[in-house]
Coordinates of C-alpha atoms and ligand atoms in Angstrom, one line a residue:
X1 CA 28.2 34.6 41.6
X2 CA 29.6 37.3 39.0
X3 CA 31.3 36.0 36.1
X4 CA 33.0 37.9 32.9
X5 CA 32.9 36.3 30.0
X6 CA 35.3 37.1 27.0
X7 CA 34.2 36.8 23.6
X8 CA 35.7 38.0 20.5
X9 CA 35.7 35.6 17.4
X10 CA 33.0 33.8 15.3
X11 CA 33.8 30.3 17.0
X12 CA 33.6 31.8 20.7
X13 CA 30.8 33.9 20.1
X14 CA 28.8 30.5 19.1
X15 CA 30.5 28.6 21.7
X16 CA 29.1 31.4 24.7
X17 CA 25.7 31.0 23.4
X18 CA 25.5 27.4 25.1
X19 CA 27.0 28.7 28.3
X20 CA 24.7 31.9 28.1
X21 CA 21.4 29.5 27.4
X22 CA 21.9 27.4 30.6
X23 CA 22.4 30.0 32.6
X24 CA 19.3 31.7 31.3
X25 CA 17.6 28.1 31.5
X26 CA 18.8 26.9 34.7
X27 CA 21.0 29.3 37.0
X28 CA 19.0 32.8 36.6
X29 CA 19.7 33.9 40.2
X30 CA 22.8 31.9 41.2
X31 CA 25.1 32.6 38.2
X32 CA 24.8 36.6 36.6
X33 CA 27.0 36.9 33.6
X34 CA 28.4 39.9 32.4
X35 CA 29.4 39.8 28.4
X36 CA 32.3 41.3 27.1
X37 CA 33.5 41.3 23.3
X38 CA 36.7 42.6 22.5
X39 CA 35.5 43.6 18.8
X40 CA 37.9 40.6 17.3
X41 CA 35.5 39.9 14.9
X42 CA 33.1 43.0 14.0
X43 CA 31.8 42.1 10.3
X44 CA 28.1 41.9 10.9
X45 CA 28.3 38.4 9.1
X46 CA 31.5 37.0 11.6
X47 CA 29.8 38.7 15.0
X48 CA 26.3 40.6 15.1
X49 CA 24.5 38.2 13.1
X50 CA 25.5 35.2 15.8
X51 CA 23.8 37.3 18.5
X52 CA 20.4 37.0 17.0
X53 CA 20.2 33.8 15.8
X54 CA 21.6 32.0 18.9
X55 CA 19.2 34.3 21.4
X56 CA 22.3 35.3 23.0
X57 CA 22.5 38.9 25.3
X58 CA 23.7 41.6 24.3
X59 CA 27.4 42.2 25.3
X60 CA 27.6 44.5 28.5
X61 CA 30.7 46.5 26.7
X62 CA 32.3 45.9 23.2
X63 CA 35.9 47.3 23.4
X64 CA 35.8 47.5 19.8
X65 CA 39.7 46.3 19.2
X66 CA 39.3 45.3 15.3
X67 CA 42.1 43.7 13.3
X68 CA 45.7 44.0 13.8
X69 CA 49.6 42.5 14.4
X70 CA 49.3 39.9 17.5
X71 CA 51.0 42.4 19.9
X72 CA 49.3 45.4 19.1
X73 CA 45.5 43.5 19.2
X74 CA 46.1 41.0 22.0
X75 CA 47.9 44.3 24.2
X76 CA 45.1 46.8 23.3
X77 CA 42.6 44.0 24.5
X78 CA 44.4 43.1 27.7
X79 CA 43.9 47.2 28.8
X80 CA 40.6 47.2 27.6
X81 CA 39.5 43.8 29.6
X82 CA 42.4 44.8 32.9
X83 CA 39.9 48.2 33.2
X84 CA 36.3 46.4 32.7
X85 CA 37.8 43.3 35.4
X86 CA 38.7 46.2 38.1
X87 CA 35.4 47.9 38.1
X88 CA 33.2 44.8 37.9
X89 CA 35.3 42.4 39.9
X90 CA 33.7 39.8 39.1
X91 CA 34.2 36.0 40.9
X92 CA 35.9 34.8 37.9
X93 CA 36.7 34.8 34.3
X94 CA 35.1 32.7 32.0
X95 CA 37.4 32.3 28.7
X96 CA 37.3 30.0 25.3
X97 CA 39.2 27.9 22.7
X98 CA 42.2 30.2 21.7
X99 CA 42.1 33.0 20.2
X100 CA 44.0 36.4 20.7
X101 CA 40.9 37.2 22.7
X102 CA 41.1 34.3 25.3
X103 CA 45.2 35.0 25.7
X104 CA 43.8 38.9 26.2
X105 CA 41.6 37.3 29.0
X106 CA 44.1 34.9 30.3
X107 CA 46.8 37.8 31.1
X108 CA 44.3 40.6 32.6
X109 CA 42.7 38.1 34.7
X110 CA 45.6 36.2 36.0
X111 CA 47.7 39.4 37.0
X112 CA 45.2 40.4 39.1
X113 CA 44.1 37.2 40.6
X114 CA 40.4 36.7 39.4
X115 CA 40.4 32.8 38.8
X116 CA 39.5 31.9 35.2
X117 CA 37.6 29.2 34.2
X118 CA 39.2 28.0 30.4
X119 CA 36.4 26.2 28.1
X120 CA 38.3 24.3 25.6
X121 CA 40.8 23.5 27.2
X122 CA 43.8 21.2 26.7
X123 CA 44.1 21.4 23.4
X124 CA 47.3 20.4 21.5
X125 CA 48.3 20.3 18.2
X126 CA 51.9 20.5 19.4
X127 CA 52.8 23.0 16.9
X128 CA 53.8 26.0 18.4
X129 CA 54.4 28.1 15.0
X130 CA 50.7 28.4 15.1
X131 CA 48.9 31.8 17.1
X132 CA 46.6 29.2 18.7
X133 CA 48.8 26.7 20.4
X134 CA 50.8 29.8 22.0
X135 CA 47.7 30.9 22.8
X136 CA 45.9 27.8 24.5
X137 CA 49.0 26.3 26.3
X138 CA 49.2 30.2 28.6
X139 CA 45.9 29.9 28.8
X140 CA 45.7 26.7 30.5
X141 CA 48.7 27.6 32.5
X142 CA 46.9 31.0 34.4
X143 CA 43.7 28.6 34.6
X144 CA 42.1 27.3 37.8
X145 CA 39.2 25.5 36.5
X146 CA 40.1 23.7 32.6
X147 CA 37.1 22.5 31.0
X148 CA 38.6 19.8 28.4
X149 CA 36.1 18.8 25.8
X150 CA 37.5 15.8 24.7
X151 CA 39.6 12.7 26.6
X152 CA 42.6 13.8 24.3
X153 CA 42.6 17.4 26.2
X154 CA 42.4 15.8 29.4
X155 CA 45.2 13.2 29.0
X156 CA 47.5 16.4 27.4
X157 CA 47.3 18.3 31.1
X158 CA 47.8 15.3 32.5
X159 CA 51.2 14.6 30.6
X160 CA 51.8 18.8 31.1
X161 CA 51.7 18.1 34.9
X162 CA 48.1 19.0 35.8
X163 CA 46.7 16.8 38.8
X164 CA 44.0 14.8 38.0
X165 CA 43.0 14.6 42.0
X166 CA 39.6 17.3 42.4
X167 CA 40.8 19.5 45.0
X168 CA 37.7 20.9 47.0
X169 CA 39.1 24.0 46.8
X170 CA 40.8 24.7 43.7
X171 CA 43.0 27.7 43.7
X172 CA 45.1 29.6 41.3
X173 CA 48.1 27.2 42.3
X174 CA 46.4 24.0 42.7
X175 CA 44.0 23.9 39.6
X176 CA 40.6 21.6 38.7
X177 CA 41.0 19.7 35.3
X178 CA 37.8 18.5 34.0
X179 CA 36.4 16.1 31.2
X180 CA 33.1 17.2 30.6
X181 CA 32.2 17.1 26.6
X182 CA 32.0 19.9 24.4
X183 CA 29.9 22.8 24.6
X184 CA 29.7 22.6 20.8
X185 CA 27.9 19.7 20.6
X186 CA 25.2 21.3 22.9
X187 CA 24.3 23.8 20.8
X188 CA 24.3 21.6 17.2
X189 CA 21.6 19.6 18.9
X190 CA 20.1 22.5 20.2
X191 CA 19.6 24.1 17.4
X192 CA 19.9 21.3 14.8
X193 CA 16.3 20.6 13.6
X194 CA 15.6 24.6 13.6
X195 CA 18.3 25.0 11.1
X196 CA 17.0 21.6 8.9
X197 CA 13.5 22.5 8.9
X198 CA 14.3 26.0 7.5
X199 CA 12.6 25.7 4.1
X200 CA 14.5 28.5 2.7
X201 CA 17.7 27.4 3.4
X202 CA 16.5 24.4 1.0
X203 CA 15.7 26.0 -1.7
X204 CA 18.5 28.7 -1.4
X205 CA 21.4 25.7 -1.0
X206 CA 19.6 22.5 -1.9
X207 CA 22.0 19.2 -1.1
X208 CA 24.4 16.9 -1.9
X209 CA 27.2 19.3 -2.8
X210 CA 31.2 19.5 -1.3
X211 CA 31.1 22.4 2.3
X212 CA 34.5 23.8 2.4
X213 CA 35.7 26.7 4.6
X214 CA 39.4 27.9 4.3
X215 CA 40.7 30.8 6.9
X216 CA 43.6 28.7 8.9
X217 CA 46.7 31.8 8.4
X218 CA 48.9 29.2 7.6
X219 CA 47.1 28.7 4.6
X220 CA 45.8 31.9 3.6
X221 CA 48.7 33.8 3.6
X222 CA 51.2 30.8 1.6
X223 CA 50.9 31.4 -1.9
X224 CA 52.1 27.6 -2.7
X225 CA 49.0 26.1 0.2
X226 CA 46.3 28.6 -1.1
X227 CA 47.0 27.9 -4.5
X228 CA 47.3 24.1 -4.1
X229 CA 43.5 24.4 -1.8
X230 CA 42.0 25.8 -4.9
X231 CA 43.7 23.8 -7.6
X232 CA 42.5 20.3 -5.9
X233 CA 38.6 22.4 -5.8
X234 CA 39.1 22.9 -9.2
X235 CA 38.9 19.3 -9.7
X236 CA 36.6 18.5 -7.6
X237 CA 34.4 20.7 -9.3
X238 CA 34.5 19.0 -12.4
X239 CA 32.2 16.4 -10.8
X240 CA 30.7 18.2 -8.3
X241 CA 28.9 21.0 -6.7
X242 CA 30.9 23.1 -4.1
X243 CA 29.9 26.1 -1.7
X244 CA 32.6 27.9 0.3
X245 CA 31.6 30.6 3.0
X246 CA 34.2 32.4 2.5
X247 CA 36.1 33.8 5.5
X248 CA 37.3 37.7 5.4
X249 CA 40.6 36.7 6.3
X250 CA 40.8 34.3 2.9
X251 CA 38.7 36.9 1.0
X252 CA 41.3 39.3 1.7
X253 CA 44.2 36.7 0.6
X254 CA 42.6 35.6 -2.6
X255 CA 43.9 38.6 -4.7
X256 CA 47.1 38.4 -2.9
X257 CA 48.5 34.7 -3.5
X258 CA 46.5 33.4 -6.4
X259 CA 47.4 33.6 -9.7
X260 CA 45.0 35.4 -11.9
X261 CA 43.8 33.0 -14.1
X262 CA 43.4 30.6 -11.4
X263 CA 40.9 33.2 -10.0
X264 CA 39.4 33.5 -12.4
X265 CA 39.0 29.6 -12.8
X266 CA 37.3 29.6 -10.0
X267 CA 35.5 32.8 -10.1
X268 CA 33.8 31.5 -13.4
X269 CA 33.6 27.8 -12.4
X270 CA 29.4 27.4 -12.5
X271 CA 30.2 24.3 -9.8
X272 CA 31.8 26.5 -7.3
X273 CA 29.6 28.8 -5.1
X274 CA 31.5 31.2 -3.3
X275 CA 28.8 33.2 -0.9
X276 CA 29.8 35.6 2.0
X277 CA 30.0 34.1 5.6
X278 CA 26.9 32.8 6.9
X279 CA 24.9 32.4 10.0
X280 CA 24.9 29.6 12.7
X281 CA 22.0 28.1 11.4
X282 CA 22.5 28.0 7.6
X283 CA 26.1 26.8 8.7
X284 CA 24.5 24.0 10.4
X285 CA 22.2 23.4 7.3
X286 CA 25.1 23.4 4.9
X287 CA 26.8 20.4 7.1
X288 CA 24.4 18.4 7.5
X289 CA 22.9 18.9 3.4
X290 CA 26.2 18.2 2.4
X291 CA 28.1 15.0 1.5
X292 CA 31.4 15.9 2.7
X293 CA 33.1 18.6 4.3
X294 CA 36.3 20.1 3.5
X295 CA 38.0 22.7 5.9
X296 CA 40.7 23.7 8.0
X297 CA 38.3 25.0 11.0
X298 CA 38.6 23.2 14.4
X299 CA 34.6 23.5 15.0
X300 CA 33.7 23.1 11.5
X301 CA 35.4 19.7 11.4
X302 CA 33.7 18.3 14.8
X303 CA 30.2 19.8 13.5
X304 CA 31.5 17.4 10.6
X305 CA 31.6 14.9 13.0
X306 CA 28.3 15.4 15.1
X307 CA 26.1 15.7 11.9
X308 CA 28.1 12.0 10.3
X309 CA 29.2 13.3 7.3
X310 CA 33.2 12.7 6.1
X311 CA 36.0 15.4 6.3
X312 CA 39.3 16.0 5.0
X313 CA 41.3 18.1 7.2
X314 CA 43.4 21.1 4.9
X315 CA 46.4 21.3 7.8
X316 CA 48.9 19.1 8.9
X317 CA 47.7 17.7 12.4
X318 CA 44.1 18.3 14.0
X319 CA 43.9 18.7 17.7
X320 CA 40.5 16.8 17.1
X321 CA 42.6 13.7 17.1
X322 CA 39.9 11.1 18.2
X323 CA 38.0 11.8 15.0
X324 CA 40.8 11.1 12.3
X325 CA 41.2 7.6 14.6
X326 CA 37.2 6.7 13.5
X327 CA 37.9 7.1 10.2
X328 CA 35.5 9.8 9.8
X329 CA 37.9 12.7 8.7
X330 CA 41.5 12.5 7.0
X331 CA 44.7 14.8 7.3
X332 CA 45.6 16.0 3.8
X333 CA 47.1 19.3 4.6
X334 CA 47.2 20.8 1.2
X335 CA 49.0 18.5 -0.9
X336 CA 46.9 17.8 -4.0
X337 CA 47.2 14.7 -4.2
X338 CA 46.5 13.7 -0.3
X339 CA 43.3 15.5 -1.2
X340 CA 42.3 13.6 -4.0
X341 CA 43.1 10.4 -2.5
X342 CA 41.3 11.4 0.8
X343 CA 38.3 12.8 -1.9
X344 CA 38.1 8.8 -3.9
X345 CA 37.6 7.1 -0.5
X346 CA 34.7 8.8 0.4
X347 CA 33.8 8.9 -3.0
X348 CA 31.6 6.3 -5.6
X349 CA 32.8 7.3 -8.4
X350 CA 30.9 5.3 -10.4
X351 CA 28.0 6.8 -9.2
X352 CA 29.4 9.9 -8.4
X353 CA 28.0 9.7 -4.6
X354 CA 29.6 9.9 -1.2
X355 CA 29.8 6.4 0.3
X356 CA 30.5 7.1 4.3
X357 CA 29.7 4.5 6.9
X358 CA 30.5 5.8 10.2
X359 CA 30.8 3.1 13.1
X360 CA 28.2 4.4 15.9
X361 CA 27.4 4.1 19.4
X362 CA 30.7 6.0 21.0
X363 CA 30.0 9.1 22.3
X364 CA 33.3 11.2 21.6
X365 CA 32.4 14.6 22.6
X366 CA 30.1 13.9 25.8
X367 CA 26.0 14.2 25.8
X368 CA 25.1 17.7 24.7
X369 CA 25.0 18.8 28.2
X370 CA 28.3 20.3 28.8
X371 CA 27.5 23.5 29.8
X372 CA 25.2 22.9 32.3
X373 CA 28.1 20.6 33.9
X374 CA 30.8 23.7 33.5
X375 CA 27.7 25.5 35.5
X376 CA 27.3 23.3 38.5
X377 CA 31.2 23.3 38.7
X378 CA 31.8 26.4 38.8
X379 CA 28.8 27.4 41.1
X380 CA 30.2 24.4 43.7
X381 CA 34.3 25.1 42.7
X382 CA 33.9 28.5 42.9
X383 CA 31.6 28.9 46.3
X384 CA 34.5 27.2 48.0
X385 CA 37.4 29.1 46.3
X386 CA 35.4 32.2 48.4
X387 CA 34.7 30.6 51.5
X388 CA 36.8 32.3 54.1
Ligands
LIG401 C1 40.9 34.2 14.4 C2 41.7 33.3 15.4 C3 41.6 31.8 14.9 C4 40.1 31.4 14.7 C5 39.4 32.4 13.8 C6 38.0 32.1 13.7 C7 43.6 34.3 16.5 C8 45.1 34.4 16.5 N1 43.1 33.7 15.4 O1 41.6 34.1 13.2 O2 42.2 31.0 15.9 O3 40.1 30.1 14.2 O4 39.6 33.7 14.3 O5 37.4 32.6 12.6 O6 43.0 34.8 17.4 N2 38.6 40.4 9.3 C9 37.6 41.1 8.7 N3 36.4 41.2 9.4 C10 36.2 40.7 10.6 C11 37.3 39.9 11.2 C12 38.5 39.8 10.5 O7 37.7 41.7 7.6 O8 35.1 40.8 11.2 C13 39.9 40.2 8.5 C14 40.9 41.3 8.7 O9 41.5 41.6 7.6 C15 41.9 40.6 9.7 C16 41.8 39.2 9.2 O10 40.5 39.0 8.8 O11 43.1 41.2 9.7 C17 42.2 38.2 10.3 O12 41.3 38.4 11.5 P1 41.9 37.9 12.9 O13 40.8 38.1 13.9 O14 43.2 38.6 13.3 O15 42.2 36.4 12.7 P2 41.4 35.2 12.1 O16 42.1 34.8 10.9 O17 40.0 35.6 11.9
LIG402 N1 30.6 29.1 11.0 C1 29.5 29.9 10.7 N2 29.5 30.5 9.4 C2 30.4 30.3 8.5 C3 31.5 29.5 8.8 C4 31.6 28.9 10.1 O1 28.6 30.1 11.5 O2 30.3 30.9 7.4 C5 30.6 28.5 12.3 C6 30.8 27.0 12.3 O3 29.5 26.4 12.1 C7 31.4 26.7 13.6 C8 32.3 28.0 13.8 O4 31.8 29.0 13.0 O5 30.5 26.7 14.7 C9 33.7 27.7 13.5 O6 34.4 28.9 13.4 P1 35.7 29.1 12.5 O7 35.8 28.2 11.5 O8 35.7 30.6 12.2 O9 36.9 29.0 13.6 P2 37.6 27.8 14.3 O10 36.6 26.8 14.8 O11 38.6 27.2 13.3 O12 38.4 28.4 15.4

């Protein structure tokens, strides 16, 4: 079997490397994968860098799209993908999460009836002013195998109209729906204890300090959201250590929304380390060394999860609902205040320590075995969607 599989940004670049890995692992000669990165994300530090670390192949073609408005990306992609899809003609499509990349894949592939398989999908945040709910809900909707990582996802198709009866031979108008974990969590265990047993990454960060990451466009490019993120850091910086990875989308905003002298607050602020992006690995060290977590990214908040530490969610509704339900992470948005309130229940602050006791035992996101699953699926799905 011959599958495509579209990459583009950070998160799906990370996500493919689990998919990529039991394939290599277990499906050598049953399942041949051809990689294809539409050049989303092309900073060596949001793309390249991933590739090494997480062993994954080469892609087979970059289209090389870069930045740009929605249309003029997302259209440039779909005639890049529409040509690679014709020549290969693969068995099927392999897309993820929600990016302008996956809607690229969603439209090429449908059109021309190659079946996709949609990782990540389900996802609602029932907001559809953001990019990414567009994006997910037409992905779903082209689908005919829909990988959902969380019960949440699955029980969203079902209320969309999705059948949750297995049809033996799924087909682009009678689609599979699956509940099968998330690929995510595969590769945090995976690659956990290589990241926390990197000594440098010790010495270079050290622990106990605040993880934020900002890059969600609804608050990078609102003056009033930015400037109310770093005003509640400020604070937190009085008592604490912070590091943000900065994102190039935020690094870009910055100059653009803040005030001066609130940049160069922060700028100068000795308890706030802004660094460049980082790898998978150090990521994976800086969530687990830290004591909370503070970030508007969907993977950065489950990672949150998976590695127990607490996480206040900068945006007004997480499609990561089951977490905000343990207790483990709060919706602040960016009101100040919501932030600092979220900040004190974690917080000691007598003893100015994170106090976090997560109730165990349920398993949320599946086993860490995920991709295999999508793997066997598609292999059995997929053999009889070909059969005549
Ligand atoms: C994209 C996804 C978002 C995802 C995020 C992961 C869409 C609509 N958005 O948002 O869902 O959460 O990736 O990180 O697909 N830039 C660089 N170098 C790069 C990449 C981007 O400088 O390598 C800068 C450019 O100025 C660009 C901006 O970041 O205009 C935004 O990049 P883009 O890929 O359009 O969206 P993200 O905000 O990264
Ligand atoms: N990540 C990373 N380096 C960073 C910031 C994030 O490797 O500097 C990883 C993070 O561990 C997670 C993924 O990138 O696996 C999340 O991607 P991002 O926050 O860009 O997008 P989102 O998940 O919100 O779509």
């Amino acid at each position: 079997m011959k599958i495509v599989t579209i990459i583009g940004a950070r998160p799906q670049i990370i996500k493919a490397s689990a998919l990529s890995r039991a394939i290599r692992d277990h499906y050598p000669t049953r399942i041949n994968e051809v990689i294809v990165h539409t050049g989303q994300h092309y900073d060596e530090k949001m793309s390249d860098i991933f590739f090494s670390q997480l062993q994954i192949p080469q892609p087979n073609y970059n289209l090389n799209i870069g930045s740009g408005t929605h249309g003029m990306q997302t259209a440039k992609m779909i005639e890049g993908i529409e040509r690679i899809l014709l020549s290969e003609r693969p068995d099927a499509l392999v897309i993820y999460g929600d990016t302008n990349s996956t809607l690229a894949g969603a439209i090429a592939a449908s059109k021309i009836q190659i079946p996709i398989v949609h990782i990540e999908a389900g996802l609602r945040s029932f907001d559809k002013t953001m990019p990414e709910e567009i994006n997910r809900i037409l992905a779903d909707n082209v689908s005919t195998l829909l990988f959902c990582p969380t019960k949440a996802g699955y029980c969203n198709l079902i209320k969309e109209g999705f059948s949750s009866v297995k049809s033996e031979r799924p087909d682009f108008n009678s689609p599979n729906i699956y509940h099968c974990g998330d690929i995510m969590l595969d590769n945090t265990l995976y690659f956990r204890d290589i990241a926390l047993n990197n000594t440098d990454y010790k010495k270079r960060f050290g622990k106990d300090f605040v993880l934020c990451t900002v890059h969600r466009n609804t608050n990078t490019d609102n003056k009033e959201k930015l400037t109310n993120i770093f005003t509640s850091l400020l604070q937190i910086a009085n008592t604490q250590r912070i590091i943000l990875p900065l994102h190039p989308r935020t690094k870009k905003m910055v100059p653009l929304m803040l005030d001066t002298e609130l940049q160069r607050e922060i700028f100068e602020n000795p308890n706030i380390e802004i660094i460049d992006p980082v790898g998978y690995l150090e990521m994976i060290y800086l969530e687990s060394a830290s004591s909370l977590v503070i970030t508007d990214s969907g993977g950065v908040q489950k990672e949150a999860y998976f590695l127990k530490k607490p996480c206040l969610i900068l945006r007004p509704q997480t499609e990561w609902i089951e977490i905000v339900e343990t207790g483990a992470a709060t919706i602040t948005d960016t009101d100040p205040d919501a932030i600092m309130n979220a900040y004190c229940k974690y917080k000691d602050t007598e003893n100015n320590r994170i106090i976090f006791e997560r109730a165990e035992g349920i398993s949320l996101f599946g086993d860490g075995n995920a991709a295999e699953f999508i793997c066997i699926t598609m292999i059995q799905a997929l053999d009889s969607f070909f059969c005549d």
